[in-house]
mmCIF file with all atom_site columns, C-alpha atoms in Angstrom:
data_model
loop_
_atom_site.group_PDB
_atom_site.id
_atom_site.type_symbol
_atom_site.label_atom_id
_atom_site.label_alt_id
_atom_site.label_comp_id
_atom_site.label_asym_id
_atom_site.label_entity_id
_atom_site.label_seq_id
_atom_site.pdbx_PDB_ins_code
_atom_site.Cartn_x
_atom_site.Cartn_y
_atom_site.Cartn_z
_atom_site.occupancy
_atom_site.B_iso_or_equiv
_atom_site.pdbx_formal_charge
_atom_site.auth_seq_id
_atom_site.auth_comp_id
_atom_site.auth_asym_id
_atom_site.auth_atom_id
_atom_site.pdbx_PDB_model_num
ATOM 1   C CA . ASP P 1 1   ? 221.253 104.303 -92.807  1.00 84.00 ? 1   ASP P CA 1
ATOM 2   C CA . SER P 1 2   ? 223.097 102.787 -89.847  1.00 86.00 ? 2   SER P CA 1
ATOM 3   C CA . GLY P 1 3   ? 222.158 105.579 -87.451  1.00 93.00 ? 3   GLY P CA 1
ATOM 4   C CA . VAL P 1 4   ? 225.812 106.484 -86.934  1.00 97.00 ? 4   VAL P CA 1
ATOM 5   C CA . THR P 1 5   ? 226.761 109.907 -88.217  1.00 97.00 ? 5   THR P CA 1
ATOM 6   C CA . GLN P 1 6   ? 230.213 111.204 -89.010  1.00 98.00 ? 6   GLN P CA 1
ATOM 7   C CA . THR P 1 7   ? 231.307 114.713 -89.876  1.00 97.00 ? 7   THR P CA 1
ATOM 8   C CA . PRO P 1 8   ? 232.808 115.992 -92.024  1.00 97.00 ? 8   PRO P CA 1
ATOM 9   C CA . LYS P 1 9   ? 232.431 113.656 -94.999  1.00 96.00 ? 9   LYS P CA 1
ATOM 10  C CA . HIS P 1 10  ? 235.569 114.971 -96.642  1.00 97.00 ? 10  HIS P CA 1
ATOM 11  C CA . LEU P 1 11  ? 238.545 116.842 -95.261  1.00 97.00 ? 11  LEU P CA 1
ATOM 12  C CA . ILE P 1 12  ? 241.506 118.185 -97.198  1.00 97.00 ? 12  ILE P CA 1
ATOM 13  C CA . THR P 1 13  ? 244.408 119.614 -95.279  1.00 97.00 ? 13  THR P CA 1
ATOM 14  C CA . ALA P 1 14  ? 248.154 120.064 -95.405  1.00 97.00 ? 14  ALA P CA 1
ATOM 15  C CA . THR P 1 15  ? 250.997 118.218 -93.764  1.00 97.00 ? 15  THR P CA 1
ATOM 16  C CA . GLY P 1 16  ? 251.708 119.325 -90.228  1.00 97.00 ? 16  GLY P CA 1
ATOM 17  C CA . GLN P 1 17  ? 248.137 120.394 -89.578  1.00 97.00 ? 17  GLN P CA 1
ATOM 18  C CA . ARG P 1 18  ? 245.658 119.144 -86.975  1.00 98.00 ? 18  ARG P CA 1
ATOM 19  C CA . VAL P 1 19  ? 242.111 117.969 -87.627  1.00 98.00 ? 19  VAL P CA 1
ATOM 20  C CA . THR P 1 20  ? 239.178 116.684 -85.594  1.00 98.00 ? 20  THR P CA 1
ATOM 21  C CA . LEU P 1 21  ? 236.760 114.044 -86.817  1.00 98.00 ? 21  LEU P CA 1
ATOM 22  C CA . ARG P 1 22  ? 233.399 113.728 -85.126  1.00 98.00 ? 22  ARG P CA 1
ATOM 23  C CA . CYS P 1 23  ? 231.154 110.727 -84.594  1.00 98.00 ? 23  CYS P CA 1
ATOM 24  C CA . SER P 1 24  ? 227.655 110.468 -83.164  1.00 98.00 ? 24  SER P CA 1
ATOM 25  C CA . PRO P 1 25  ? 226.724 106.891 -82.253  1.00 96.00 ? 25  PRO P CA 1
ATOM 26  C CA . ARG P 1 26  ? 223.317 105.293 -82.646  1.00 95.00 ? 26  ARG P CA 1
ATOM 27  C CA . SER P 1 27  ? 220.862 106.288 -79.953  1.00 93.00 ? 27  SER P CA 1
ATOM 28  C CA . GLY P 1 28  ? 221.464 104.111 -76.908  1.00 89.00 ? 28  GLY P CA 1
ATOM 29  C CA . ASP P 1 29  ? 224.849 102.780 -77.995  1.00 91.00 ? 29  ASP P CA 1
ATOM 30  C CA . LEU P 1 30  ? 227.549 103.164 -75.364  1.00 90.00 ? 30  LEU P CA 1
ATOM 31  C CA . SER P 1 31  ? 230.564 101.844 -77.264  1.00 91.00 ? 31  SER P CA 1
ATOM 32  C CA . VAL P 1 32  ? 232.332 103.766 -79.991  1.00 94.00 ? 32  VAL P CA 1
ATOM 33  C CA . TYR P 1 33  ? 235.099 102.309 -82.132  1.00 95.00 ? 33  TYR P CA 1
ATOM 34  C CA . TRP P 1 34  ? 237.379 104.104 -84.571  1.00 97.00 ? 34  TRP P CA 1
ATOM 35  C CA . TYR P 1 35  ? 238.875 102.370 -87.597  1.00 96.00 ? 35  TYR P CA 1
ATOM 36  C CA . GLN P 1 36  ? 241.224 103.557 -90.321  1.00 96.00 ? 36  GLN P CA 1
ATOM 37  C CA . GLN P 1 37  ? 241.001 102.237 -93.860  1.00 94.00 ? 37  GLN P CA 1
ATOM 38  C CA . SER P 1 38  ? 244.072 102.901 -95.943  1.00 89.00 ? 38  SER P CA 1
ATOM 39  C CA . LEU P 1 39  ? 244.921 101.516 -99.366  1.00 80.00 ? 39  LEU P CA 1
ATOM 40  C CA . ASP P 1 40  ? 247.755 99.290  -98.208  1.00 74.00 ? 40  ASP P CA 1
ATOM 41  C CA . GLN P 1 41  ? 246.606 98.287  -94.716  1.00 75.00 ? 41  GLN P CA 1
ATOM 42  C CA . GLY P 1 42  ? 242.892 97.726  -95.126  1.00 81.00 ? 42  GLY P CA 1
ATOM 43  C CA . LEU P 1 43  ? 240.558 98.414  -92.197  1.00 90.00 ? 43  LEU P CA 1
ATOM 44  C CA . GLN P 1 44  ? 242.467 98.695  -88.932  1.00 93.00 ? 44  GLN P CA 1
ATOM 45  C CA . PHE P 1 45  ? 241.164 99.198  -85.425  1.00 93.00 ? 45  PHE P CA 1
ATOM 46  C CA . LEU P 1 46  ? 242.420 102.367 -83.748  1.00 96.00 ? 46  LEU P CA 1
ATOM 47  C CA . ILE P 1 47  ? 240.675 102.833 -80.418  1.00 95.00 ? 47  ILE P CA 1
ATOM 48  C CA . GLN P 1 48  ? 237.491 102.048 -78.496  1.00 93.00 ? 48  GLN P CA 1
ATOM 49  C CA . TYR P 1 49  ? 235.566 104.016 -75.903  1.00 93.00 ? 49  TYR P CA 1
ATOM 50  C CA . TYR P 1 50  ? 232.834 102.677 -73.686  1.00 90.00 ? 50  TYR P CA 1
ATOM 51  C CA . ASN P 1 51  ? 230.588 105.098 -71.815  1.00 91.00 ? 51  ASN P CA 1
ATOM 52  C CA . GLY P 1 52  ? 233.228 107.806 -71.787  1.00 94.00 ? 52  GLY P CA 1
ATOM 53  C CA . GLU P 1 53  ? 236.222 105.677 -70.888  1.00 93.00 ? 53  GLU P CA 1
ATOM 54  C CA . GLU P 1 54  ? 238.940 104.314 -73.117  1.00 93.00 ? 54  GLU P CA 1
ATOM 55  C CA . ARG P 1 55  ? 238.482 100.572 -73.402  1.00 89.00 ? 55  ARG P CA 1
ATOM 56  C CA . ALA P 1 56  ? 241.014 99.321  -75.917  1.00 89.00 ? 56  ALA P CA 1
ATOM 57  C CA . LYS P 1 57  ? 243.780 100.618 -78.147  1.00 91.00 ? 57  LYS P CA 1
ATOM 58  C CA . GLY P 1 58  ? 244.875 99.227  -81.446  1.00 91.00 ? 58  GLY P CA 1
ATOM 59  C CA . ASN P 1 59  ? 247.267 100.543 -84.048  1.00 83.00 ? 59  ASN P CA 1
ATOM 60  C CA . ILE P 1 60  ? 246.819 104.172 -83.083  1.00 93.00 ? 60  ILE P CA 1
ATOM 61  C CA . LEU P 1 61  ? 249.742 106.539 -83.501  1.00 94.00 ? 61  LEU P CA 1
ATOM 62  C CA . GLU P 1 62  ? 250.824 108.781 -80.649  1.00 95.00 ? 62  GLU P CA 1
ATOM 63  C CA . ARG P 1 63  ? 249.929 111.774 -82.831  1.00 97.00 ? 63  ARG P CA 1
ATOM 64  C CA . PHE P 1 64  ? 246.322 110.605 -82.724  1.00 97.00 ? 64  PHE P CA 1
ATOM 65  C CA . SER P 1 65  ? 243.997 110.848 -79.762  1.00 96.00 ? 65  SER P CA 1
ATOM 66  C CA . ALA P 1 66  ? 240.305 110.404 -79.112  1.00 97.00 ? 66  ALA P CA 1
ATOM 67  C CA . GLN P 1 67  ? 237.707 111.033 -76.490  1.00 97.00 ? 67  GLN P CA 1
ATOM 68  C CA . GLN P 1 68  ? 234.075 110.262 -75.806  1.00 97.00 ? 68  GLN P CA 1
ATOM 69  C CA . PHE P 1 69  ? 231.951 112.976 -74.273  1.00 97.00 ? 69  PHE P CA 1
ATOM 70  C CA . PRO P 1 70  ? 229.107 112.694 -71.724  1.00 96.00 ? 70  PRO P CA 1
ATOM 71  C CA . ASP P 1 71  ? 226.551 112.815 -74.532  1.00 95.00 ? 71  ASP P CA 1
ATOM 72  C CA . LEU P 1 72  ? 228.423 109.777 -75.985  1.00 96.00 ? 72  LEU P CA 1
ATOM 73  C CA . HIS P 1 73  ? 229.600 111.440 -79.170  1.00 97.00 ? 73  HIS P CA 1
ATOM 74  C CA . SER P 1 74  ? 233.260 110.902 -79.901  1.00 98.00 ? 74  SER P CA 1
ATOM 75  C CA . GLU P 1 75  ? 236.032 112.887 -81.535  1.00 98.00 ? 75  GLU P CA 1
ATOM 76  C CA . LEU P 1 76  ? 239.224 111.624 -83.124  1.00 98.00 ? 76  LEU P CA 1
ATOM 77  C CA . ASN P 1 77  ? 242.032 114.176 -83.163  1.00 98.00 ? 77  ASN P CA 1
ATOM 78  C CA . LEU P 1 78  ? 244.841 113.782 -85.671  1.00 98.00 ? 78  LEU P CA 1
ATOM 79  C CA . SER P 1 79  ? 247.853 116.070 -85.323  1.00 97.00 ? 79  SER P CA 1
ATOM 80  C CA . SER P 1 80  ? 251.144 116.721 -87.113  1.00 97.00 ? 80  SER P CA 1
ATOM 81  C CA . LEU P 1 81  ? 249.538 115.179 -90.153  1.00 97.00 ? 81  LEU P CA 1
ATOM 82  C CA . GLU P 1 82  ? 251.638 113.298 -92.669  1.00 97.00 ? 82  GLU P CA 1
ATOM 83  C CA . LEU P 1 83  ? 250.883 112.233 -96.232  1.00 96.00 ? 83  LEU P CA 1
ATOM 84  C CA . GLY P 1 84  ? 250.477 108.671 -95.027  1.00 93.00 ? 84  GLY P CA 1
ATOM 85  C CA . ASP P 1 85  ? 247.589 109.660 -92.778  1.00 95.00 ? 85  ASP P CA 1
ATOM 86  C CA . SER P 1 86  ? 245.388 110.074 -95.845  1.00 96.00 ? 86  SER P CA 1
ATOM 87  C CA . ALA P 1 87  ? 242.685 107.451 -95.414  1.00 96.00 ? 87  ALA P CA 1
ATOM 88  C CA . LEU P 1 88  ? 239.047 106.769 -94.700  1.00 96.00 ? 88  LEU P CA 1
ATOM 89  C CA . TYR P 1 89  ? 238.249 106.972 -91.010  1.00 97.00 ? 89  TYR P CA 1
ATOM 90  C CA . PHE P 1 90  ? 235.226 105.018 -89.828  1.00 97.00 ? 90  PHE P CA 1
ATOM 91  C CA . CYS P 1 91  ? 233.407 105.221 -86.573  1.00 97.00 ? 91  CYS P CA 1
ATOM 92  C CA . ALA P 1 92  ? 231.286 102.323 -85.374  1.00 96.00 ? 92  ALA P CA 1
ATOM 93  C CA . SER P 1 93  ? 229.000 101.975 -82.399  1.00 94.00 ? 93  SER P CA 1
ATOM 94  C CA . SER P 1 94  ? 227.460 99.108  -80.496  1.00 89.00 ? 94  SER P CA 1
ATOM 95  C CA . VAL P 1 95  ? 225.079 98.742  -77.579  1.00 82.00 ? 95  VAL P CA 1
ATOM 96  C CA . GLY P 1 96  ? 227.740 97.774  -75.115  1.00 70.00 ? 96  GLY P CA 1
ATOM 97  C CA . LEU P 1 97  ? 230.955 95.889  -74.815  1.00 62.00 ? 97  LEU P CA 1
ATOM 98  C CA . ALA P 1 98  ? 229.290 92.831  -76.270  1.00 54.00 ? 98  ALA P CA 1
ATOM 99  C CA . GLY P 1 99  ? 227.145 94.656  -78.781  1.00 44.00 ? 99  GLY P CA 1
ATOM 100 C CA . SER P 1 100 ? 223.986 92.919  -79.903  1.00 44.00 ? 100 SER P CA 1
ATOM 101 C CA . SER P 1 101 ? 223.602 89.157  -79.904  1.00 48.00 ? 101 SER P CA 1
ATOM 102 C CA . TYR P 1 102 ? 225.935 89.130  -82.879  1.00 51.00 ? 102 TYR P CA 1
ATOM 103 C CA . ASN P 1 103 ? 228.386 91.624  -81.346  1.00 59.00 ? 103 ASN P CA 1
ATOM 104 C CA . GLU P 1 104 ? 227.244 93.840  -84.138  1.00 81.00 ? 104 GLU P CA 1
ATOM 105 C CA . GLN P 1 105 ? 228.968 97.120  -84.712  1.00 89.00 ? 105 GLN P CA 1
ATOM 106 C CA . PHE P 1 106 ? 227.133 99.662  -86.835  1.00 93.00 ? 106 PHE P CA 1
ATOM 107 C CA . PHE P 1 107 ? 229.407 101.750 -89.006  1.00 96.00 ? 107 PHE P CA 1
ATOM 108 C CA . GLY P 1 108 ? 229.080 105.349 -90.058  1.00 97.00 ? 108 GLY P CA 1
ATOM 109 C CA . PRO P 1 109 ? 229.716 106.433 -93.662  1.00 96.00 ? 109 PRO P CA 1
ATOM 110 C CA . GLY P 1 110 ? 233.265 107.513 -92.874  1.00 97.00 ? 110 GLY P CA 1
ATOM 111 C CA . THR P 1 111 ? 235.348 110.672 -93.184  1.00 97.00 ? 111 THR P CA 1
ATOM 112 C CA . ARG P 1 112 ? 237.762 110.801 -96.096  1.00 97.00 ? 112 ARG P CA 1
ATOM 113 C CA . LEU P 1 113 ? 240.921 112.619 -95.053  1.00 97.00 ? 113 LEU P CA 1
ATOM 114 C CA . THR P 1 114 ? 243.328 113.841 -97.697  1.00 97.00 ? 114 THR P CA 1
ATOM 115 C CA . VAL P 1 115 ? 246.658 115.242 -96.559  1.00 97.00 ? 115 VAL P CA 1
ATOM 116 C CA . LEU P 1 116 ? 248.486 117.256 -99.248  1.00 95.00 ? 116 LEU P CA 1
ATOM 117 C CA . ASP K 2 1   ? 251.380 90.900  -89.360  1.00 74.00 ? 1   ASP K CA 1
ATOM 118 C CA . GLN K 2 2   ? 248.052 90.194  -91.028  1.00 85.00 ? 2   GLN K CA 1
ATOM 119 C CA . GLN K 2 3   ? 246.048 88.031  -88.636  1.00 93.00 ? 3   GLN K CA 1
ATOM 120 C CA . VAL K 2 4   ? 243.046 87.810  -90.968  1.00 96.00 ? 4   VAL K CA 1
ATOM 121 C CA . LYS K 2 5   ? 243.769 87.203  -94.628  1.00 95.00 ? 5   LYS K CA 1
ATOM 122 C CA . GLN K 2 6   ? 241.584 87.359  -97.681  1.00 96.00 ? 6   GLN K CA 1
ATOM 123 C CA . ASN K 2 7   ? 243.861 86.210  -100.445 1.00 92.00 ? 7   ASN K CA 1
ATOM 124 C CA . SER K 2 8   ? 241.554 86.992  -103.346 1.00 95.00 ? 8   SER K CA 1
ATOM 125 C CA . PRO K 2 9   ? 241.282 90.746  -103.935 1.00 94.00 ? 9   PRO K CA 1
ATOM 126 C CA . SER K 2 10  ? 238.489 90.204  -106.442 1.00 96.00 ? 10  SER K CA 1
ATOM 127 C CA . LEU K 2 11  ? 235.983 87.630  -107.665 1.00 97.00 ? 11  LEU K CA 1
ATOM 128 C CA . SER K 2 12  ? 233.608 87.642  -110.640 1.00 98.00 ? 12  SER K CA 1
ATOM 129 C CA . VAL K 2 13  ? 230.563 85.394  -110.702 1.00 98.00 ? 13  VAL K CA 1
ATOM 130 C CA . GLN K 2 14  ? 227.648 84.973  -113.069 1.00 98.00 ? 14  GLN K CA 1
ATOM 131 C CA . GLU K 2 15  ? 224.222 85.923  -111.748 1.00 97.00 ? 15  GLU K CA 1
ATOM 132 C CA . GLY K 2 16  ? 222.431 82.898  -110.304 1.00 97.00 ? 16  GLY K CA 1
ATOM 133 C CA . ARG K 2 17  ? 225.635 80.981  -109.604 1.00 98.00 ? 17  ARG K CA 1
ATOM 134 C CA . ILE K 2 18  ? 227.342 80.452  -106.259 1.00 98.00 ? 18  ILE K CA 1
ATOM 135 C CA . SER K 2 19  ? 229.850 82.968  -104.906 1.00 98.00 ? 19  SER K CA 1
ATOM 136 C CA . ILE K 2 20  ? 232.442 81.613  -102.501 1.00 98.00 ? 20  ILE K CA 1
ATOM 137 C CA . LEU K 2 21  ? 234.586 84.059  -100.587 1.00 98.00 ? 21  LEU K CA 1
ATOM 138 C CA . ASN K 2 22  ? 237.422 82.738  -98.493  1.00 98.00 ? 22  ASN K CA 1
ATOM 139 C CA . CYS K 2 23  ? 239.186 83.921  -95.373  1.00 97.00 ? 23  CYS K CA 1
ATOM 140 C CA . ASP K 2 24  ? 242.072 82.555  -93.320  1.00 97.00 ? 24  ASP K CA 1
ATOM 141 C CA . TYR K 2 25  ? 243.182 83.566  -89.872  1.00 97.00 ? 25  TYR K CA 1
ATOM 142 C CA . THR K 2 26  ? 246.292 82.936  -87.838  1.00 96.00 ? 26  THR K CA 1
ATOM 143 C CA . ASN K 2 27  ? 245.294 83.840  -84.280  1.00 92.00 ? 27  ASN K CA 1
ATOM 144 C CA . SER K 2 28  ? 243.802 80.797  -82.541  1.00 92.00 ? 28  SER K CA 1
ATOM 145 C CA . MET K 2 29  ? 242.396 83.085  -79.841  1.00 90.00 ? 29  MET K CA 1
ATOM 146 C CA . PHE K 2 30  ? 239.754 84.407  -82.221  1.00 91.00 ? 30  PHE K CA 1
ATOM 147 C CA . ASP K 2 31  ? 236.395 82.979  -81.216  1.00 88.00 ? 31  ASP K CA 1
ATOM 148 C CA . TYR K 2 32  ? 233.874 84.936  -83.241  1.00 90.00 ? 32  TYR K CA 1
ATOM 149 C CA . PHE K 2 33  ? 233.881 85.627  -86.952  1.00 94.00 ? 33  PHE K CA 1
ATOM 150 C CA . LEU K 2 34  ? 231.839 88.027  -89.023  1.00 94.00 ? 34  LEU K CA 1
ATOM 151 C CA . TRP K 2 35  ? 231.350 89.051  -92.604  1.00 96.00 ? 35  TRP K CA 1
ATOM 152 C CA . TYR K 2 36  ? 230.717 92.665  -93.485  1.00 96.00 ? 36  TYR K CA 1
ATOM 153 C CA . LYS K 2 37  ? 229.633 94.013  -96.838  1.00 96.00 ? 37  LYS K CA 1
ATOM 154 C CA . LYS K 2 38  ? 230.659 97.432  -98.104  1.00 95.00 ? 38  LYS K CA 1
ATOM 155 C CA . TYR K 2 39  ? 229.285 99.509  -100.940 1.00 94.00 ? 39  TYR K CA 1
ATOM 156 C CA . PRO K 2 40  ? 231.234 102.535 -102.241 1.00 89.00 ? 40  PRO K CA 1
ATOM 157 C CA . ALA K 2 41  ? 230.824 105.706 -100.175 1.00 87.00 ? 41  ALA K CA 1
ATOM 158 C CA . GLU K 2 42  ? 229.184 103.768 -97.341  1.00 91.00 ? 42  GLU K CA 1
ATOM 159 C CA . GLY K 2 43  ? 230.428 102.177 -94.163  1.00 94.00 ? 43  GLY K CA 1
ATOM 160 C CA . PRO K 2 44  ? 230.622 98.395  -93.794  1.00 94.00 ? 44  PRO K CA 1
ATOM 161 C CA . THR K 2 45  ? 227.344 96.675  -92.875  1.00 94.00 ? 45  THR K CA 1
ATOM 162 C CA . PHE K 2 46  ? 227.062 93.443  -90.947  1.00 92.00 ? 46  PHE K CA 1
ATOM 163 C CA . LEU K 2 47  ? 226.069 90.431  -92.998  1.00 95.00 ? 47  LEU K CA 1
ATOM 164 C CA . ILE K 2 48  ? 226.435 87.217  -91.022  1.00 94.00 ? 48  ILE K CA 1
ATOM 165 C CA . SER K 2 49  ? 228.491 85.799  -88.178  1.00 92.00 ? 49  SER K CA 1
ATOM 166 C CA . ILE K 2 50  ? 229.550 82.523  -86.645  1.00 93.00 ? 50  ILE K CA 1
ATOM 167 C CA . SER K 2 51  ? 230.784 81.501  -83.249  1.00 91.00 ? 51  SER K CA 1
ATOM 168 C CA . SER K 2 52  ? 233.793 79.234  -82.981  1.00 90.00 ? 52  SER K CA 1
ATOM 169 C CA . ILE K 2 53  ? 231.617 76.559  -81.362  1.00 91.00 ? 53  ILE K CA 1
ATOM 170 C CA . LYS K 2 54  ? 229.714 76.127  -84.635  1.00 92.00 ? 54  LYS K CA 1
ATOM 171 C CA . ASP K 2 55  ? 230.845 75.090  -88.072  1.00 94.00 ? 55  ASP K CA 1
ATOM 172 C CA . LYS K 2 56  ? 227.995 76.515  -90.108  1.00 96.00 ? 56  LYS K CA 1
ATOM 173 C CA . ASN K 2 57  ? 225.503 79.360  -89.959  1.00 96.00 ? 57  ASN K CA 1
ATOM 174 C CA . GLU K 2 58  ? 222.841 80.143  -92.520  1.00 97.00 ? 58  GLU K CA 1
ATOM 175 C CA . ASP K 2 59  ? 220.819 83.247  -93.183  1.00 95.00 ? 59  ASP K CA 1
ATOM 176 C CA . GLY K 2 60  ? 218.776 83.150  -96.356  1.00 97.00 ? 60  GLY K CA 1
ATOM 177 C CA . ARG K 2 61  ? 221.096 83.119  -99.348  1.00 97.00 ? 61  ARG K CA 1
ATOM 178 C CA . PHE K 2 62  ? 224.168 83.516  -97.149  1.00 98.00 ? 62  PHE K CA 1
ATOM 179 C CA . THR K 2 63  ? 225.992 80.689  -95.390  1.00 98.00 ? 63  THR K CA 1
ATOM 180 C CA . VAL K 2 64  ? 229.222 80.916  -93.454  1.00 98.00 ? 64  VAL K CA 1
ATOM 181 C CA . PHE K 2 65  ? 231.351 77.832  -92.867  1.00 98.00 ? 65  PHE K CA 1
ATOM 182 C CA . LEU K 2 66  ? 234.075 77.620  -90.252  1.00 97.00 ? 66  LEU K CA 1
ATOM 183 C CA . ASN K 2 67  ? 236.908 75.080  -90.218  1.00 96.00 ? 67  ASN K CA 1
ATOM 184 C CA . LYS K 2 68  ? 238.723 75.683  -86.954  1.00 95.00 ? 68  LYS K CA 1
ATOM 185 C CA . SER K 2 69  ? 241.429 73.109  -87.505  1.00 95.00 ? 69  SER K CA 1
ATOM 186 C CA . ALA K 2 70  ? 242.362 74.786  -90.781  1.00 96.00 ? 70  ALA K CA 1
ATOM 187 C CA . LYS K 2 71  ? 241.722 78.284  -89.397  1.00 96.00 ? 71  LYS K CA 1
ATOM 188 C CA . HIS K 2 72  ? 239.587 78.928  -92.443  1.00 97.00 ? 72  HIS K CA 1
ATOM 189 C CA . LEU K 2 73  ? 236.151 80.330  -93.054  1.00 97.00 ? 73  LEU K CA 1
ATOM 190 C CA . SER K 2 74  ? 234.145 80.896  -96.166  1.00 98.00 ? 74  SER K CA 1
ATOM 191 C CA . LEU K 2 75  ? 231.035 82.786  -97.181  1.00 98.00 ? 75  LEU K CA 1
ATOM 192 C CA . HIS K 2 76  ? 228.713 81.204  -99.717  1.00 98.00 ? 76  HIS K CA 1
ATOM 193 C CA . ILE K 2 77  ? 226.127 83.277  -101.539 1.00 98.00 ? 77  ILE K CA 1
ATOM 194 C CA . VAL K 2 78  ? 223.527 81.275  -103.420 1.00 97.00 ? 78  VAL K CA 1
ATOM 195 C CA . PRO K 2 79  ? 222.152 82.370  -105.792 1.00 97.00 ? 79  PRO K CA 1
ATOM 196 C CA . SER K 2 80  ? 224.293 85.411  -106.474 1.00 98.00 ? 80  SER K CA 1
ATOM 197 C CA . GLN K 2 81  ? 222.481 88.580  -107.512 1.00 97.00 ? 81  GLN K CA 1
ATOM 198 C CA . PRO K 2 82  ? 223.812 91.774  -109.123 1.00 97.00 ? 82  PRO K CA 1
ATOM 199 C CA . GLY K 2 83  ? 222.971 93.672  -105.922 1.00 96.00 ? 83  GLY K CA 1
ATOM 200 C CA . ASP K 2 84  ? 225.500 91.503  -104.117 1.00 97.00 ? 84  ASP K CA 1
ATOM 201 C CA . SER K 2 85  ? 228.299 93.288  -105.972 1.00 97.00 ? 85  SER K CA 1
ATOM 202 C CA . ALA K 2 86  ? 230.309 94.922  -103.196 1.00 97.00 ? 86  ALA K CA 1
ATOM 203 C CA . VAL K 2 87  ? 233.484 94.515  -101.164 1.00 96.00 ? 87  VAL K CA 1
ATOM 204 C CA . TYR K 2 88  ? 233.213 91.759  -98.559  1.00 97.00 ? 88  TYR K CA 1
ATOM 205 C CA . PHE K 2 89  ? 235.312 91.911  -95.419  1.00 96.00 ? 89  PHE K CA 1
ATOM 206 C CA . CYS K 2 90  ? 236.003 88.990  -93.162  1.00 96.00 ? 90  CYS K CA 1
ATOM 207 C CA . ALA K 2 91  ? 236.494 90.014  -89.516  1.00 95.00 ? 91  ALA K CA 1
ATOM 208 C CA . ALA K 2 92  ? 237.368 88.279  -86.275  1.00 93.00 ? 92  ALA K CA 1
ATOM 209 C CA . ILE K 2 93  ? 236.934 88.992  -82.582  1.00 90.00 ? 93  ILE K CA 1
ATOM 210 C CA . ARG K 2 94  ? 238.811 87.750  -79.562  1.00 85.00 ? 94  ARG K CA 1
ATOM 211 C CA . SER K 2 95  ? 236.015 88.129  -77.046  1.00 77.00 ? 95  SER K CA 1
ATOM 212 C CA . GLY K 2 96  ? 238.133 87.314  -74.012  1.00 68.00 ? 96  GLY K CA 1
ATOM 213 C CA . ALA K 2 97  ? 240.256 90.382  -74.587  1.00 64.00 ? 97  ALA K CA 1
ATOM 214 C CA . GLY K 2 98  ? 237.663 92.654  -72.944  1.00 67.00 ? 98  GLY K CA 1
ATOM 215 C CA . SER K 2 99  ? 236.960 94.541  -76.131  1.00 73.00 ? 99  SER K CA 1
ATOM 216 C CA . TYR K 2 100 ? 235.055 93.584  -79.225  1.00 78.00 ? 100 TYR K CA 1
ATOM 217 C CA . GLN K 2 101 ? 237.389 95.263  -81.640  1.00 84.00 ? 101 GLN K CA 1
ATOM 218 C CA . LEU K 2 102 ? 237.221 93.786  -85.093  1.00 88.00 ? 102 LEU K CA 1
ATOM 219 C CA . THR K 2 103 ? 240.308 92.536  -86.878  1.00 92.00 ? 103 THR K CA 1
ATOM 220 C CA . PHE K 2 104 ? 239.579 92.766  -90.583  1.00 94.00 ? 104 PHE K CA 1
ATOM 221 C CA . GLY K 2 105 ? 240.929 91.169  -93.697  1.00 95.00 ? 105 GLY K CA 1
ATOM 222 C CA . LYS K 2 106 ? 241.697 93.433  -96.626  1.00 94.00 ? 106 LYS K CA 1
ATOM 223 C CA . GLY K 2 107 ? 238.480 92.544  -98.433  1.00 95.00 ? 107 GLY K CA 1
ATOM 224 C CA . THR K 2 108 ? 237.374 90.789  -101.597 1.00 96.00 ? 108 THR K CA 1
ATOM 225 C CA . LYS K 2 109 ? 235.576 92.745  -104.287 1.00 96.00 ? 109 LYS K CA 1
ATOM 226 C CA . LEU K 2 110 ? 232.716 90.646  -105.636 1.00 98.00 ? 110 LEU K CA 1
ATOM 227 C CA . SER K 2 111 ? 231.271 91.435  -109.043 1.00 98.00 ? 111 SER K CA 1
ATOM 228 C CA . VAL K 2 112 ? 228.089 89.606  -110.004 1.00 98.00 ? 112 VAL K CA 1
ATOM 229 C CA . ILE K 2 113 ? 227.615 89.733  -113.751 1.00 97.00 ? 113 ILE K CA 1
ATOM 230 C CA . PRO K 2 114 ? 224.006 89.833  -115.024 1.00 95.00 ? 114 PRO K CA 1
#
């Protein structure tokens, strides 16, 4: 158990809909990262928040947005869903920008999104 | 454009033998490299890392080698055990970018045969 929790574990929805994925980081971790794992693209970085502020953006679509709340949990919002958005979405947390001595990010178990 | 490449989608090794997983990268700005291990229905877990100022790092049965001139790293597992069967992801960080986002390869599925 990494200490990072993600809800829900599974989500099935239809095209055009909007969903929210939730992540609670490890206690004391200030950085939250979101990654998408799809069959053809592998694990790709989407966005990072540090202590409530957006820190870096990766391959995140404009239809997707995220935020980190004062209690440090984070939500990833996916809207106007398309079939191609079906993927595993992972959240990871680390102590700070540099993480531990190994820049370690601790990953949650993921949310599997299926868009029908 | 895949900046971190793991060209072998799968690898089968006999228990007790050495497993060698390979990874190539194209971005010379990467200065930290990590290996993550992933079991089904779980998130990736950190295994071992290496800074670009080193060429080798050992942790028990796991050793990572880095060849900067070839932009190549490898993970050696000796001896391999059935519990090592998992998907292994190579990842890289460009620490000067102000974020420690990981750039992952697509993974290699290791099967250790008893």
